[in-house]
Tab-separated table of C-alpha atoms in Angstrom:
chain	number	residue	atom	x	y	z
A	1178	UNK	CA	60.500	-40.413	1.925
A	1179	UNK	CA	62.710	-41.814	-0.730
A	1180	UNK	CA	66.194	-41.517	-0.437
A	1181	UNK	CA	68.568	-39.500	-3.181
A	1182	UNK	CA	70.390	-42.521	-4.267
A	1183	UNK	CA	66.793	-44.501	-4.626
A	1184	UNK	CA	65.437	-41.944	-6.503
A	1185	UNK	CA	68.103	-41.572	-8.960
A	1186	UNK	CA	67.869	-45.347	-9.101
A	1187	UNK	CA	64.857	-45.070	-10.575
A	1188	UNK	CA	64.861	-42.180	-12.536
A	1189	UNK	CA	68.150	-43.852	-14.244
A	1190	UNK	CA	65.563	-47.281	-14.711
A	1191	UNK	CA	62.931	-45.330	-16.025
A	1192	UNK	CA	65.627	-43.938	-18.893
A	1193	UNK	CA	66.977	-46.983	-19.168
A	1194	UNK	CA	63.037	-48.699	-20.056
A	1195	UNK	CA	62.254	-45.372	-22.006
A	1196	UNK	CA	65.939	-46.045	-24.481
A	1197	UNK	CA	65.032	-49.811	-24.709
A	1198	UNK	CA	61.565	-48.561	-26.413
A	1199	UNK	CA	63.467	-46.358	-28.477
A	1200	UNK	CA	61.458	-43.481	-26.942
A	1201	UNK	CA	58.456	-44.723	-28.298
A	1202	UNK	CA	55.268	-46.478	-27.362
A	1203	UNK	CA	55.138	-44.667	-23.651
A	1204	UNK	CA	51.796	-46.846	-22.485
A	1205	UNK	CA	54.363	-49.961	-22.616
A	1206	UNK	CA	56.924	-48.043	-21.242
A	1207	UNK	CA	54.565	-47.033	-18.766
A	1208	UNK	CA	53.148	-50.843	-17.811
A	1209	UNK	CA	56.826	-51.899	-17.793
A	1210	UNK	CA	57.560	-49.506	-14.983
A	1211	UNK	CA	54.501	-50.419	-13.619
A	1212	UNK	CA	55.760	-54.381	-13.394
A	1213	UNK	CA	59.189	-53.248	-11.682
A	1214	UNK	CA	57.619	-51.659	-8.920
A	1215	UNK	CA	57.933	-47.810	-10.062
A	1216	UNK	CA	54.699	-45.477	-9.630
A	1217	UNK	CA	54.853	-42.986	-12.526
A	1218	UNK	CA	52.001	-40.646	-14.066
A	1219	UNK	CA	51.665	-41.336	-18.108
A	1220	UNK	CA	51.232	-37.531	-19.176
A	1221	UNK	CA	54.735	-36.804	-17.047
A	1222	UNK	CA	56.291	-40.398	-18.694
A	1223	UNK	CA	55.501	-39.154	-21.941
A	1224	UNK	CA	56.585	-35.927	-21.561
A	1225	UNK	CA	60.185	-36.860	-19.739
A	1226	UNK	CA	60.429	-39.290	-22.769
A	1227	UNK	CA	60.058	-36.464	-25.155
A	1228	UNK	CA	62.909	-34.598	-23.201
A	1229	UNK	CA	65.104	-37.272	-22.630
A	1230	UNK	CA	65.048	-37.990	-26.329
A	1231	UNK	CA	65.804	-34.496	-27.439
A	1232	UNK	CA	68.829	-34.441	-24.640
A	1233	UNK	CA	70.152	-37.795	-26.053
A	1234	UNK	CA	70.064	-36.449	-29.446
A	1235	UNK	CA	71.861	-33.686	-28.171
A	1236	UNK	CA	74.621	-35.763	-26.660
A	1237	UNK	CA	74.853	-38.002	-29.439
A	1238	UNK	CA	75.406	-34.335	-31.861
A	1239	UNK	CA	77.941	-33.213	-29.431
A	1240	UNK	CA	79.569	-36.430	-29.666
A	1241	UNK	CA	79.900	-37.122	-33.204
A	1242	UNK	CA	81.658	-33.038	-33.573
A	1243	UNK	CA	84.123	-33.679	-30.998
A	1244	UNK	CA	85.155	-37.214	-32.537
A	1245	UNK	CA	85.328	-35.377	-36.418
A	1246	UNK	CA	87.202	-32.275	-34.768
A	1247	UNK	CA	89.746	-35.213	-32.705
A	1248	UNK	CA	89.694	-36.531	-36.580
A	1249	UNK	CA	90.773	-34.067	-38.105
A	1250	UNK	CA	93.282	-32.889	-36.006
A	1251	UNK	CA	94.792	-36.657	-35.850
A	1252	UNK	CA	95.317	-36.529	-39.428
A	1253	UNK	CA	97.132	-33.718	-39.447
A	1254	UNK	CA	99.730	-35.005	-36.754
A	1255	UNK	CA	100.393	-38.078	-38.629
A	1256	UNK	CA	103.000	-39.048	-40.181
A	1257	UNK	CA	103.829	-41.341	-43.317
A	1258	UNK	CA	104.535	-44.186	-41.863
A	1259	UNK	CA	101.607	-43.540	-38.964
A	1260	UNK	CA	99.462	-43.476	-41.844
A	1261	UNK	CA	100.431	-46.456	-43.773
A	1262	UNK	CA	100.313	-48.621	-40.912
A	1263	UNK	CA	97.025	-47.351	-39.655
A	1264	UNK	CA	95.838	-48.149	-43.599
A	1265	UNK	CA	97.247	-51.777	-43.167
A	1266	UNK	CA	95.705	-52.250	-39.224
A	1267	UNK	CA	92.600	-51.599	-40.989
A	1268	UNK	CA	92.796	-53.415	-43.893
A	1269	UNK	CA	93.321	-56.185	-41.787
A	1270	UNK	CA	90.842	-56.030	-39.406
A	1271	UNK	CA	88.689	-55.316	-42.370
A	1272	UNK	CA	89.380	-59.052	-43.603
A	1273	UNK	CA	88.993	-60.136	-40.359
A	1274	UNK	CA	85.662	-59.185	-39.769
A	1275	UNK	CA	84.825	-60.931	-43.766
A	1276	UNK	CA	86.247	-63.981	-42.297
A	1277	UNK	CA	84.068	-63.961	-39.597
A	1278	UNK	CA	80.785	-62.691	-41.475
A	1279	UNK	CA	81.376	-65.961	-44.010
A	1280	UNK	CA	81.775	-68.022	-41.096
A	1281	UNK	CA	78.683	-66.996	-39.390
A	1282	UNK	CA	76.387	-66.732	-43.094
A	1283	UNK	CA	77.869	-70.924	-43.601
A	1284	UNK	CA	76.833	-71.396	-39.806
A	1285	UNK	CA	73.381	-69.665	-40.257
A	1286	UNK	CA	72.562	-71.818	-43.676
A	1287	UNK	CA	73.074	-74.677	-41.611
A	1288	UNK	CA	70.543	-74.106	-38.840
A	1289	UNK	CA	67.936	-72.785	-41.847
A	1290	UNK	CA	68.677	-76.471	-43.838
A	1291	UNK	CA	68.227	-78.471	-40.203
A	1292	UNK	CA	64.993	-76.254	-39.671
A	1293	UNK	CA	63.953	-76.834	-42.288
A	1294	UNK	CA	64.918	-81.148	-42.258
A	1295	UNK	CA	63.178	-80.653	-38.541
A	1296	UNK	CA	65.785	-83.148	-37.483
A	1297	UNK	CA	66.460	-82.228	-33.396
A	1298	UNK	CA	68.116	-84.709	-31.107
């Protein structure tokens, strides 16, 4: 008989394979499984996929509400200055993340040109 905590191990595996599939395609889902060792019935996969899928959505709702409601309610405590210096925390991070993006486009045109030179070490 499996134990509790090897069960849940599995069952928390088996959500884990379904998420990386995006809920989708259960018969590799299934074979996946399969190839880690965990005996599961395809018509009760597919069906627990549906389910977890509906909960995630659910939790993912849930989640987006509370953060606009913990919005919301932020904005109204803030103050001038609070709100200025947020503006210019983003505004920087903002440039930041350009910075990096231009960075990473000049690095990615350089492995496309040396594909496409074919010149390796």
């Amino acid at each position: 008989m499996l134990s509790d905590k090897s069960r849940s191990d599995k069952v928390e595996m088996i959500k884990n394979l379904i998420r990386a599939n995006n809920y989708k395609d259960c018969q590799k889902t299934y074979e996946q499984c399969i190839n880690v060792g965990i005996s599961v019935n395809l018509i009760s996969l597919t069906r627990f996929t549906e389910k977890l899928e509906l909960l995630d959505r659910a939790d993912r709702s849930k989640r987006i509400e509370q953060l606009q409601q913990e919005k919301n309610q932020l904005k109204k405590a803030l103050t001038y200055e609070q709100v200025k210096q947020r503006e210019t925390a983003i505004t920087f991070e903002l440039g930041e993340l350009k910075i990096k993006e231009n960075r990473l486009m000049e690095e990615l045109n350089e492995l496309s040109k040396l594909l496409d030179s074919k010149q390796f070490n």
